[in-house]
Coordinates of C-alpha atoms and ligand atoms in Angstrom, one line a residue:
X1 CA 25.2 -12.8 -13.4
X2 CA 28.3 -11.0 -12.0
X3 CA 27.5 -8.5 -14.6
X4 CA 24.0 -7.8 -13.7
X5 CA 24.5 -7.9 -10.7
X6 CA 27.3 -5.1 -10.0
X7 CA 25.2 -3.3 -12.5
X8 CA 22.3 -3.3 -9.9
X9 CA 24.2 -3.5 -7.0
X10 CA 25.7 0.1 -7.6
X11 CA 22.5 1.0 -8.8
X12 CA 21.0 0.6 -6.1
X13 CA 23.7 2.4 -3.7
X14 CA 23.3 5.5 -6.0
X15 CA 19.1 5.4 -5.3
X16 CA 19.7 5.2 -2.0
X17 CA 22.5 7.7 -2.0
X18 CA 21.4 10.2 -4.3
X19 CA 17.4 9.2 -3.5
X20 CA 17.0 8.3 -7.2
X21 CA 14.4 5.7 -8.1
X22 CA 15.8 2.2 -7.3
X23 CA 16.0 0.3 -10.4
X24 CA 14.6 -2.8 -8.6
X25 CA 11.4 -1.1 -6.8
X26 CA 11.0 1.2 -10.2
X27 CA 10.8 -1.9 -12.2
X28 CA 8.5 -3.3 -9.3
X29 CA 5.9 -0.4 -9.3
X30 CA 5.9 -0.3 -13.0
X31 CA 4.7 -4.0 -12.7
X32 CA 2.3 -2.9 -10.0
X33 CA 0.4 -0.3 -12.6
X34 CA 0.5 -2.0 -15.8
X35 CA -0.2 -5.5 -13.9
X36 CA -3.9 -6.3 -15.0
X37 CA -7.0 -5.5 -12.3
X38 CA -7.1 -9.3 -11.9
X39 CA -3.5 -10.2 -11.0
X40 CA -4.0 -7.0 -8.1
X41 CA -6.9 -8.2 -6.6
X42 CA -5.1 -11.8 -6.9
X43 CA -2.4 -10.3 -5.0
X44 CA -4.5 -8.6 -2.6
X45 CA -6.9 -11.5 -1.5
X46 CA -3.8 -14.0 -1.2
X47 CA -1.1 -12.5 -0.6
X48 CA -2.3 -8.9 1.9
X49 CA 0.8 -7.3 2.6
X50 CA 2.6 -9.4 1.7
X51 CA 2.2 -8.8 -1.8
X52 CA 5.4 -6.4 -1.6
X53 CA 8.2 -8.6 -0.5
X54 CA 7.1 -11.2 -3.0
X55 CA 7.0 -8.7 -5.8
X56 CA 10.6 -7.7 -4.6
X57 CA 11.3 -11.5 -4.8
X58 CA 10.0 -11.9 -8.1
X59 CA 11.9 -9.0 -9.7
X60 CA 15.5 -10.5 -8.0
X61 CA 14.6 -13.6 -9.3
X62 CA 13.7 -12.2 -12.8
X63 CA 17.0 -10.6 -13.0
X64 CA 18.9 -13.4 -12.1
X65 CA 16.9 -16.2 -14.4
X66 CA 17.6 -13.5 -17.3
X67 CA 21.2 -12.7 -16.7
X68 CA 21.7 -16.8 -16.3
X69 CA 20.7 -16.9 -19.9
X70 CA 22.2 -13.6 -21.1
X71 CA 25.4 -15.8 -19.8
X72 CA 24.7 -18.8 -21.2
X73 CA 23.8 -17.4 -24.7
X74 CA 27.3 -15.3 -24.2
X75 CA 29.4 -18.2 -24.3
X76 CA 28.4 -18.6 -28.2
X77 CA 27.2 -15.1 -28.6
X78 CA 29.1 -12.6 -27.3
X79 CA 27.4 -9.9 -28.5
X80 CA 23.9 -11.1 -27.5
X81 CA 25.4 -11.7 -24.2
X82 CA 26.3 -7.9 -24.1
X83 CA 23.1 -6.4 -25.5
X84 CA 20.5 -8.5 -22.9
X85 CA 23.2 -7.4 -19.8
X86 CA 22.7 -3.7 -21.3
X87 CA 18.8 -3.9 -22.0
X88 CA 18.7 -4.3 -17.6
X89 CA 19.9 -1.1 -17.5
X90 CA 17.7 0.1 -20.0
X91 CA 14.7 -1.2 -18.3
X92 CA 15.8 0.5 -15.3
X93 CA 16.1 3.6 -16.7
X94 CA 12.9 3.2 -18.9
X95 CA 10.9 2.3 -15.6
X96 CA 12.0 4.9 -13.7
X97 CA 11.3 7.6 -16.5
X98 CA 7.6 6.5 -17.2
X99 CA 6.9 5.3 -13.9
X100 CA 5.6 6.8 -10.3
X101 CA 8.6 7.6 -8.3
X102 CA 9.4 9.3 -5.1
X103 CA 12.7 11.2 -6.8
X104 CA 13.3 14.6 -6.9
X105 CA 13.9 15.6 -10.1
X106 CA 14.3 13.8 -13.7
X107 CA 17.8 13.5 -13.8
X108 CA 17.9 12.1 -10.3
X109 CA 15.4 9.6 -11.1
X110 CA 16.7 8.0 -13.6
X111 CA 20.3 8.0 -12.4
X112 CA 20.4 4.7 -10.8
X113 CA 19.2 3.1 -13.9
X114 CA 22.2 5.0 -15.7
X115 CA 24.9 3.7 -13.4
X116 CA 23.4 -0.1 -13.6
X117 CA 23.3 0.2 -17.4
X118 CA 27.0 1.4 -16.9
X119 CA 28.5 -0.7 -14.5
X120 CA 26.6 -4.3 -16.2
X121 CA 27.7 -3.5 -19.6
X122 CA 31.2 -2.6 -18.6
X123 CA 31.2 -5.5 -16.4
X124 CA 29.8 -8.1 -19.2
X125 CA 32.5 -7.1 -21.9
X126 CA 35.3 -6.9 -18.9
X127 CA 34.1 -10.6 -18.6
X128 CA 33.7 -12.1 -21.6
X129 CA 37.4 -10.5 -22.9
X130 CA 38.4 -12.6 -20.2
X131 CA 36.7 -15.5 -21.6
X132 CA 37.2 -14.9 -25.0
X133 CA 40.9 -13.4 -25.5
X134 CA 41.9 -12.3 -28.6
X135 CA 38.6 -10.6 -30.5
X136 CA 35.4 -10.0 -28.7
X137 CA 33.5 -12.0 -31.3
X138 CA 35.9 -15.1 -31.4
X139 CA 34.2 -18.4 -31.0
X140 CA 35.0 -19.8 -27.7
X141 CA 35.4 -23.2 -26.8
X142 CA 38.2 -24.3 -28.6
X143 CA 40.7 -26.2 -26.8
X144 CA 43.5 -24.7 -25.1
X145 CA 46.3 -25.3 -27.1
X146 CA 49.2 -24.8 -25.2
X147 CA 48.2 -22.9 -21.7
X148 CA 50.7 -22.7 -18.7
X149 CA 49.5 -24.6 -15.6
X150 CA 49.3 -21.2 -13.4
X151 CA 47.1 -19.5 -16.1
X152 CA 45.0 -21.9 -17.5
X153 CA 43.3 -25.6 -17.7
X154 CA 41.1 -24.2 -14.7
X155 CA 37.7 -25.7 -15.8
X156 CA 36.9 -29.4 -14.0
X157 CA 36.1 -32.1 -15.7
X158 CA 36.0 -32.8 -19.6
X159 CA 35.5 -28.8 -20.4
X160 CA 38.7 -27.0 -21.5
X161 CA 39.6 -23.5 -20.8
X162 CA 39.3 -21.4 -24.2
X163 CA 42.5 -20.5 -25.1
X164 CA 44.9 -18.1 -23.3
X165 CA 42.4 -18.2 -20.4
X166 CA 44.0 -16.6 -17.5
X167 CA 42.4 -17.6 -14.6
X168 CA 43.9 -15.2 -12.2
X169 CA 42.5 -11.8 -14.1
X170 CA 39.3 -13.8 -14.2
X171 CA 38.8 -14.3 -10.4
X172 CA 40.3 -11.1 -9.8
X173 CA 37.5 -9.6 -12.4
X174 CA 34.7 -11.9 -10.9
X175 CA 35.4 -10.8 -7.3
X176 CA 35.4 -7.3 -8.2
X177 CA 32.3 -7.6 -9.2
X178 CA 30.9 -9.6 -6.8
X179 CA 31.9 -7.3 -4.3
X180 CA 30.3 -4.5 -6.0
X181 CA 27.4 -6.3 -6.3
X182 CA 26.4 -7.3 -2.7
X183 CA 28.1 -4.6 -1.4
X184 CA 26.2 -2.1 -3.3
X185 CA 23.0 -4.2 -2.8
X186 CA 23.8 -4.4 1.5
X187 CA 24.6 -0.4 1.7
X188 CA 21.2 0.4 -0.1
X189 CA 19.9 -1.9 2.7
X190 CA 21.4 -0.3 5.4
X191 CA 21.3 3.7 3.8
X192 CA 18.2 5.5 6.0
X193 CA 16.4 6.3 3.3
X194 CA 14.5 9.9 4.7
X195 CA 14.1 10.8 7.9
X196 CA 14.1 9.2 10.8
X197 CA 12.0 7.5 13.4
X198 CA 13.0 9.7 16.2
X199 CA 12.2 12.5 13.8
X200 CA 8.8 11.2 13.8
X201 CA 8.2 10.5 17.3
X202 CA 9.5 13.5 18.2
X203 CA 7.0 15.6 16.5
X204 CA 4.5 17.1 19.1
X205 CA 1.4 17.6 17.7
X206 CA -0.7 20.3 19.7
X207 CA -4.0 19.5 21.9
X208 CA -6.8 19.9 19.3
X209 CA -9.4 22.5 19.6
X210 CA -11.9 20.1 19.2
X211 CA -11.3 16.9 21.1
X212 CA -12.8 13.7 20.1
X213 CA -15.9 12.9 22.5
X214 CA -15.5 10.8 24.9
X215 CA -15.3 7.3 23.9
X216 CA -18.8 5.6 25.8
X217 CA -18.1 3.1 28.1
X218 CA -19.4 -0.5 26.7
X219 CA -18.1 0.6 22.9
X220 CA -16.2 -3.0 23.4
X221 CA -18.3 -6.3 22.8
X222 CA -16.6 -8.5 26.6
X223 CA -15.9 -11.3 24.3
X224 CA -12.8 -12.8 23.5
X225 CA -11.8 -12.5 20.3
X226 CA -13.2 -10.1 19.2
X227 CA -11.3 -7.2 17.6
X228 CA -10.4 -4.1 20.0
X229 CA -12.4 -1.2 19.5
X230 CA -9.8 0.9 18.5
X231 CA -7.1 -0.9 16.1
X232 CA -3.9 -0.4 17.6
X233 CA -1.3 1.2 15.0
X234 CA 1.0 -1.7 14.7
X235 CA -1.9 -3.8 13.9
X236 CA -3.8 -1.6 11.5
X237 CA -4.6 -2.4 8.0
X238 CA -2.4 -1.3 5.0
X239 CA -3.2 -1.0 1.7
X240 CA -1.1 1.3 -1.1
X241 CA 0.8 0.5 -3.9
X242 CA 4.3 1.5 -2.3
X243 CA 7.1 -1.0 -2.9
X244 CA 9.4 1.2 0.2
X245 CA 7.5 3.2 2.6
X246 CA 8.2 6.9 1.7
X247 CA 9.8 8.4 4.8
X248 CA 9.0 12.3 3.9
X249 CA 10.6 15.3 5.5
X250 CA 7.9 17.0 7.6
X251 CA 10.8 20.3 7.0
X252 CA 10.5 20.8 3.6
X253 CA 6.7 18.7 3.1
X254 CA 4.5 21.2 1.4
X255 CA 1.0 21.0 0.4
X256 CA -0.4 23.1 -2.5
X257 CA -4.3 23.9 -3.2
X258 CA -5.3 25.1 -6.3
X259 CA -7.4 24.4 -9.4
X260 CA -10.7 25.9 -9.7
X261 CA -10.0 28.3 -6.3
X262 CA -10.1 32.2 -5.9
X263 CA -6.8 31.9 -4.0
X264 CA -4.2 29.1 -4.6
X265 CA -2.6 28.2 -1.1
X266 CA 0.9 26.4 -0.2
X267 CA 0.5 25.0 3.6
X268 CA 3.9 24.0 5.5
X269 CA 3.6 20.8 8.0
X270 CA 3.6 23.9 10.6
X271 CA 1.3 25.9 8.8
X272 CA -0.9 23.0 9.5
X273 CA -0.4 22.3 13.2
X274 CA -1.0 25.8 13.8
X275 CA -4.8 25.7 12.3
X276 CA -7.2 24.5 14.2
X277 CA -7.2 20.7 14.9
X278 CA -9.9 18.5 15.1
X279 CA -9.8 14.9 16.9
X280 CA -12.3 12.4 15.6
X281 CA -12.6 8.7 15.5
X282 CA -13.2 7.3 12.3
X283 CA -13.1 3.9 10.8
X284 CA -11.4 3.0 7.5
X285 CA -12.1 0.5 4.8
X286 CA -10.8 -0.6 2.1
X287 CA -13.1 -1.2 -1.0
X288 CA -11.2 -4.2 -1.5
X289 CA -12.0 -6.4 1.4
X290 CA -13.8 -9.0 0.8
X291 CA -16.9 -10.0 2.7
X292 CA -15.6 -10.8 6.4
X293 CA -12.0 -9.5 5.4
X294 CA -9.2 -7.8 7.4
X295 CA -9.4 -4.6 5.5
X296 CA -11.0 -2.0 8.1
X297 CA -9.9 -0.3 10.9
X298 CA -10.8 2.4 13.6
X299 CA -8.3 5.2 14.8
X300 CA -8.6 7.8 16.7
X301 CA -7.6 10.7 14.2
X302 CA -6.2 14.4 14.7
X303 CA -6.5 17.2 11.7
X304 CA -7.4 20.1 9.5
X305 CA -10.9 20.1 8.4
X306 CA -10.4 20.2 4.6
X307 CA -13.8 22.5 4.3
X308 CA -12.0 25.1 6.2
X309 CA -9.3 25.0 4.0
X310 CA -11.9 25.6 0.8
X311 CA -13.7 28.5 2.2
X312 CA -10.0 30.0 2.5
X313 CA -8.9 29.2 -1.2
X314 CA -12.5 30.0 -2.1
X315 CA -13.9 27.4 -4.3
X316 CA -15.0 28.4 -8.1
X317 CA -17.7 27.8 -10.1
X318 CA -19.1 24.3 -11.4
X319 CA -15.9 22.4 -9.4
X320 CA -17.6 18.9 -8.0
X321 CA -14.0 17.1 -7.2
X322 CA -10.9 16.9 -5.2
X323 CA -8.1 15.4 -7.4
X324 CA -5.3 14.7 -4.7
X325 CA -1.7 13.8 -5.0
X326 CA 0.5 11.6 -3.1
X327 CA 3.8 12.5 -3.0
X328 CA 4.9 9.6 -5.5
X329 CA 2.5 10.4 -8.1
X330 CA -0.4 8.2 -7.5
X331 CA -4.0 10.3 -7.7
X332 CA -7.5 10.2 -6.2
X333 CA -10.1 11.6 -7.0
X334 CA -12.8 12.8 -4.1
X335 CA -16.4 14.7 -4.5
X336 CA -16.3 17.8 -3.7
X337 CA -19.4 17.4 -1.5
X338 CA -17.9 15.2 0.7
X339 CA -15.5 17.7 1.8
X340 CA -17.6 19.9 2.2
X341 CA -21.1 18.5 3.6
X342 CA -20.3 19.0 7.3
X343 CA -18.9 15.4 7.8
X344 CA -15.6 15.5 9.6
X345 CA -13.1 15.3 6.4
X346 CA -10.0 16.1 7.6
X347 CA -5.9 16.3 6.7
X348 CA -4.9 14.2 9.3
X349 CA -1.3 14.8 11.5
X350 CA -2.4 12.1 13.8
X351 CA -3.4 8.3 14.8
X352 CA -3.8 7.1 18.3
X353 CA -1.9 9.5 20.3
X354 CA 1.1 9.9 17.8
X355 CA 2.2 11.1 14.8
X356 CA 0.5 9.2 11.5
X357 CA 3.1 6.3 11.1
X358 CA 4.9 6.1 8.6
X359 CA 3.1 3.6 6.6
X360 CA 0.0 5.2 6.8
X361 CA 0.7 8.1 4.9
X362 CA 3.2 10.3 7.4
X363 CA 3.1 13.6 7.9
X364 CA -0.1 14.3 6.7
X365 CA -2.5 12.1 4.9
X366 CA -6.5 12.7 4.1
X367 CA -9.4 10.9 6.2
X368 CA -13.0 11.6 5.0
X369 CA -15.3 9.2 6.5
X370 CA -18.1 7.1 4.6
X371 CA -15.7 7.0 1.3
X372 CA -13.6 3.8 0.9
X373 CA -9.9 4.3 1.2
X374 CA -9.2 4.5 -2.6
X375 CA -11.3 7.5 -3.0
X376 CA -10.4 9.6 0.0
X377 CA -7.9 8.4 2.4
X378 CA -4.2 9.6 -0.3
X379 CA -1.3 8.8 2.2
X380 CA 1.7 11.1 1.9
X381 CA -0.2 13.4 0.4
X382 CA 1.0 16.9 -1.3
X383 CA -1.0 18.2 -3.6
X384 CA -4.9 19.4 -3.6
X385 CA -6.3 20.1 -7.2
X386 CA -10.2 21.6 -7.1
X387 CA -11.5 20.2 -10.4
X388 CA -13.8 18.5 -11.8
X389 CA -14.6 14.9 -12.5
X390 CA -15.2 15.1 -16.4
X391 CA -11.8 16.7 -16.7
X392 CA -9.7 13.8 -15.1
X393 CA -9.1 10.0 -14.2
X394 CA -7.5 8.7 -10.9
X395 CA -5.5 5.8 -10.3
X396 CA -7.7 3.4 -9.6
X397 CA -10.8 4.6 -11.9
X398 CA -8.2 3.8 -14.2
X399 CA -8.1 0.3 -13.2
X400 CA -11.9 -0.6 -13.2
X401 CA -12.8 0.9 -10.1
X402 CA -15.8 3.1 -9.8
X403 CA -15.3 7.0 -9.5
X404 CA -17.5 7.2 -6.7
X405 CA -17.6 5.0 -3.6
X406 CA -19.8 4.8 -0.2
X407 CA -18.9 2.5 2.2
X408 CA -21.2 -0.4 1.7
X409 CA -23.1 -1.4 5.5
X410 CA -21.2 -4.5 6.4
X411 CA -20.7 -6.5 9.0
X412 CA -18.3 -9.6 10.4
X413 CA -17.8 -12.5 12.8
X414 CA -14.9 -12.3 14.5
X415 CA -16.0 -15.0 17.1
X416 CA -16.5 -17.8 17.2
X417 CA -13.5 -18.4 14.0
X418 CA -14.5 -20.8 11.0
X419 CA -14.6 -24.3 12.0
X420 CA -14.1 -23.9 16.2
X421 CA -15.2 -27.0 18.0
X422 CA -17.4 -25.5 20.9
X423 CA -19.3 -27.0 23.8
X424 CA -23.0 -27.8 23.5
X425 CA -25.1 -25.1 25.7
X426 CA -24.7 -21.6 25.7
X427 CA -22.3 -20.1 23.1
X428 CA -21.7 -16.8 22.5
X429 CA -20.7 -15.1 19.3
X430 CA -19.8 -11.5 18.5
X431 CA -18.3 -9.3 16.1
X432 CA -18.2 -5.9 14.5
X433 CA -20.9 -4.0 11.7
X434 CA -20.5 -0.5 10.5
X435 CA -22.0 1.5 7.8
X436 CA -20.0 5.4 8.3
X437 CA -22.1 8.3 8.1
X438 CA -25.4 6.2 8.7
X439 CA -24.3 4.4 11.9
X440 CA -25.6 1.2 12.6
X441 CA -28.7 0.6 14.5
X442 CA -29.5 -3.2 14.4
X443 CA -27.5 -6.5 13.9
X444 CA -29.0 -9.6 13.7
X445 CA -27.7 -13.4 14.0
X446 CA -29.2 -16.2 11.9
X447 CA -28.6 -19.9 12.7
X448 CA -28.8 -22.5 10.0
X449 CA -32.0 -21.5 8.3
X450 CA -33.8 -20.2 10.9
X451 CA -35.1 -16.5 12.4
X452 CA -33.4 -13.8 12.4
X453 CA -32.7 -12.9 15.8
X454 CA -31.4 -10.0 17.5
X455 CA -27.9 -9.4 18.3
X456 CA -27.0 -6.8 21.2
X457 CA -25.8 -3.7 19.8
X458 CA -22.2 -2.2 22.0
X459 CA -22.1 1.4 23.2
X460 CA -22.3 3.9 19.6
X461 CA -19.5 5.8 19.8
X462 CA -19.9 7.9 16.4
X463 CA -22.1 7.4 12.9
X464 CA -18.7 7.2 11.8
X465 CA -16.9 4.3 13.8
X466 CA -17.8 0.3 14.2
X467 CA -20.0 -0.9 16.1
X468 CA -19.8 -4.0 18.0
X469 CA -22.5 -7.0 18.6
X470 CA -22.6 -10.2 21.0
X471 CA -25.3 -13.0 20.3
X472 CA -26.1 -15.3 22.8
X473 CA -27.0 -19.0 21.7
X474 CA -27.5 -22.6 22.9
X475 CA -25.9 -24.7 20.8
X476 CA -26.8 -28.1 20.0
X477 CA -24.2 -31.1 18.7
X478 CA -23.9 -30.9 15.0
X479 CA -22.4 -28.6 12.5
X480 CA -24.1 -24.7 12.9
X481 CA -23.7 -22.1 10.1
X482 CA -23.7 -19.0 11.6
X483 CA -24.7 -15.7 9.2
X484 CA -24.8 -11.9 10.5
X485 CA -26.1 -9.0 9.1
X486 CA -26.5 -5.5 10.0
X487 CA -29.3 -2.5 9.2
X488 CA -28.3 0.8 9.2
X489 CA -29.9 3.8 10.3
X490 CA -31.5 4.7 7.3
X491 CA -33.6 0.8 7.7
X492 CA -31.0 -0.1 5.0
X493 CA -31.3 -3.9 5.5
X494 CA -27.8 -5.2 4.2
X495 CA -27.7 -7.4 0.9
X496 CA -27.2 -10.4 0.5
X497 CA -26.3 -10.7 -2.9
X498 CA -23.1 -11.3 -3.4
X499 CA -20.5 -8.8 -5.4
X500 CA -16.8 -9.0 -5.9
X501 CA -15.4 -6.1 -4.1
X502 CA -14.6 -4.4 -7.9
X503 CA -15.9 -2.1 -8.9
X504 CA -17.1 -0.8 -5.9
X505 CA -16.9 -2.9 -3.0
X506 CA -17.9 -6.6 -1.6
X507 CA -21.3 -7.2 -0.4
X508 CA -23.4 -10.5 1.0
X509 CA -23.5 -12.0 4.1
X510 CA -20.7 -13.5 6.2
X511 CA -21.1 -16.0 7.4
X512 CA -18.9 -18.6 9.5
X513 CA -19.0 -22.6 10.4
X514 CA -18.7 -23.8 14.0
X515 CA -18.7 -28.1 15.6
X516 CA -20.5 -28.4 18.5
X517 CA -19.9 -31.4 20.5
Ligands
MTE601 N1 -0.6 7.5 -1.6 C1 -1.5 6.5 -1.4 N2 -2.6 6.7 -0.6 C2 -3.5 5.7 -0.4 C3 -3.3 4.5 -1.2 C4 -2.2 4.3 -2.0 O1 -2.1 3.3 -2.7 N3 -1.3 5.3 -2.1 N4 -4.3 3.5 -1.0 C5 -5.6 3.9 -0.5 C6 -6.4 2.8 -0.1 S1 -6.9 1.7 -1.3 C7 -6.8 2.6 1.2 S2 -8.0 1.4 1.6 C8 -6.2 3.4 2.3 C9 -5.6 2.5 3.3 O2 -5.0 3.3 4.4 P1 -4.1 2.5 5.4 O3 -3.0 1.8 4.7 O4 -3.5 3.6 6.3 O5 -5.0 1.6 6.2 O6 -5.3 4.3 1.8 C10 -5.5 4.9 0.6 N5 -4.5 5.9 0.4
MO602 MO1 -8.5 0.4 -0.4

């Protein structure tokens, strides 16, 4: 355990110094990709974002149950010992060779794992020489035939020390490595990885050409509870498959456009802020939310329409996709036409009246509205490739999700919540439907089994935001099952069949169980 521990301790320090792939968040991600669709959408139902620490927590312990028996084994098998301490390392490096990663270059990436491989193995045969003086393959155990006081007999109880154990060299080679361990572990902790969060707030994004319109008045269902029209930042969904939030440089952030184009481009972060900016407010969903889930969001969003961007690259030919890279590798593929169709698809700088936060997706990220996330929104985004669908697969089209993905119209109670006791008489219960790029233009609230009655609709602010509801009820003592469901502007009524949100997201009705008494 010392072993494996200095090993990644230092390993570690050097990811976070020399912004190599960490061998414990390499291993992580590469668990994260090969990890079958079911265990994700385990991990996203139960665990939300929490899912990272835990993965973190798994990995540590992983480590430590292995190097446990790696030790164990060792004090029979020496050799074993060494070869499962080395294969860490190996891992390490293997992970951070195959896997997404946030590094530089290949040598850099795969550094960290070089040093752990290193530092373990040296550290595992530093031990067991201790251990097992004389020949690295002796058999240990034998009783210490004549040891001085100072030097040996150190082990408690019925256990000898091996012969010519010196316990001085051992605790001096046990500390050493302890203290490379934790203290490699705690710098990597404490080493800003990128830039900072000044740097971020200090960006000043300029006043858009186009400002968003005014947001009406009444866009806010007066009920408590319910969720605010506008999500604020802190509180905003996130969904990627980042074990460390990538902190990039806007200074040296570049975006490329090319494929199928008449004119391949390469836009700097200013390049960007000085084209014209667009302010919009769009809501986001994730195709993994499950009905009445967390997963969806509205912002009020600054940035480059991406169309604008085309016409100056000047599409080619048969192209019908946007392949786009984030700047750790992970791809998504977008149609063509829905960058293009008018909607207002942008690069986005901004979210609520600051710079995009880091977690979602800073500096620039895209935001095309009516697409699920997984198809449109790529955080920390770098690369634009004009292609085509038959010539490539994304990341999560890879993973049983469909290539193409509309929002589904949805809708949600957020009040009254699942099992409130109310007060017989007049209740009240409200929530939010939206179905971007259609708009939403009737919700209605069913009790028990009976008639569908109207709910009233808030303010519209956009086709592409929310829109919240309040329904007004007299409630009578007894257990009520509430159920909501919204029709869109096209006279879409929305399903009520049920579907897992694979492959291309949940539908059915929420609905939501209140006492009365
Ligand atoms: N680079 C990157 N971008 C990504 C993802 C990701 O895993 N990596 N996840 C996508 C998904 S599934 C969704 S729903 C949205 C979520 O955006 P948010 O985290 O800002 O709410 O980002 C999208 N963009
Ligand atoms: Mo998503």
């Amino acid at each position: 355990m010392l072993a494996a521990g200095a090993g990644l301790g230092l390993g570690e320090l050097t990811a976070a110094l020399a912004g190599g792939t960490s061998p414990v968040v390499g291993v992580g991600t590469q668990l994260i990709d090969l990890a079958p669709g079911a265990a994700k959408d385990f991990a996203v139902k139960n665990l939300g974002t929490a899912d990272k620490p835990v993965l973190i927590g798994v990995v540590l312990l992983a480590v430590t149950v292995f190097a446990l028996l790696a030790g164990a084994i060792g004090a029979t098998r020496p050799r074993v010992a060494v070869a499962l301490t080395a294969l860490l390392g190996v891992l390490a490096i293997l992970a951070a060779a195959t896997g997404r990663t946030l590094a530089p270059n290949h040598f850099v990436r795969v550094l960290p794992g070089i040093i752990t491989l290193l530092v373990a193995t040296i550290g595992i045969l530093l031990v067991l020489r201790i251990l097992h003086p004389g020949s690295r393959t002796s058999q240990p155990g034998k009783p210490a035939a004549k040891a001085s006081p100072e030097s040996a007999g150190a082990a408690a109880g019925p256990a000898e020390a091996p012969a010519g154990f010196d316990r001085r060299r051992f605790l001096g080679t046990a500390m050493a490595l302890g203290v490379a361990g934790a203290g490699g572990l705690g710098a990597s902790l404490v080493i800003p990885a990128g830039v900072s969060e000044a740097t971020r707030r200090g960006i000043r994004i300029p006043v858009p050409a186009s400002r968003a319109r005014a947001m009406p008045a009444g866009v806010m269902a007066d009920v408590p509870g319910v969720s605010r029209f506008v999500t604020p930042n802190p509180s905003f969904y996130r969904v990627d498959t980042l074990l460390t939030v990538p902190k990039v440089d806007p200074r040296t952030w570049s975006l490329r456009i090319h494929g199928m184009v008449d004119r391949e481009l390469e836009l700097s972060f200013a390049d960007l802020l000085d084209r014209r900016l667009i302010e919009r407010d769009i809501t986001l969903t994730c195709v993994s939310n499950e009905v009445g889930g967390p997963y969806v969001g509205n912002a009020r969003w600054i940035g480059v329409p991406i169309a604008e961007l085309l016409r100056e690259a000047g599409v080619q030919g048969d192209a019908d996709a946007i392949k786009s890279t984030s700047v750790d590798g992970l791809t998504i593929g977008t149609p063509l036409k829905a960058l293009t169709d008018g909607r207002d698809a942008i690069l986005a700088v901004g979210m609520n009246g600051e710079p995009l936060p880091f977690e979602h997706g800073f500096p620039v990220r895209m935001v095309v509205p009516g697409l699920y996330g997984y198809v449109s929104a790529t955080k920390w985004v770098v690369d634009l490739e004009v292609t085509k669908f038959a010539d490539f697969s994304a990341y999560w089209t890879d993973r049983g999700w469909a290539v193409e993905a509309p929002i589904k119209t949805s809708s949600r109670i957020d009040v009254p919540k699942g099992f409130a006791r109310i007060k017989a008489g007049p209740a009240v219960a409200a929530g939010v439907a939206w179905a971007q790029q259609r708009g939403i233009a009737k919700v209605e609230v069913q009790v028990d089994d009976g008639e569908w009655q109207p709910a009233k609709l808030a303010a519209e602010d956009s086709i592409d935001t929310w829109r919240q509801w309040t329904f007004r009820w007299n409630a009578t003592p007894g257990n009520h099952t509430l159920t909501v469901r919204a029709t869109d502007t096209t006279g879409e009524v929305q399903t009520a069949d049920r579907a897992a949100p694979r492959p291309n997201g949940s539908s059915g009705l929420h609905n939501t169980v209140v006492m009365v008494e």
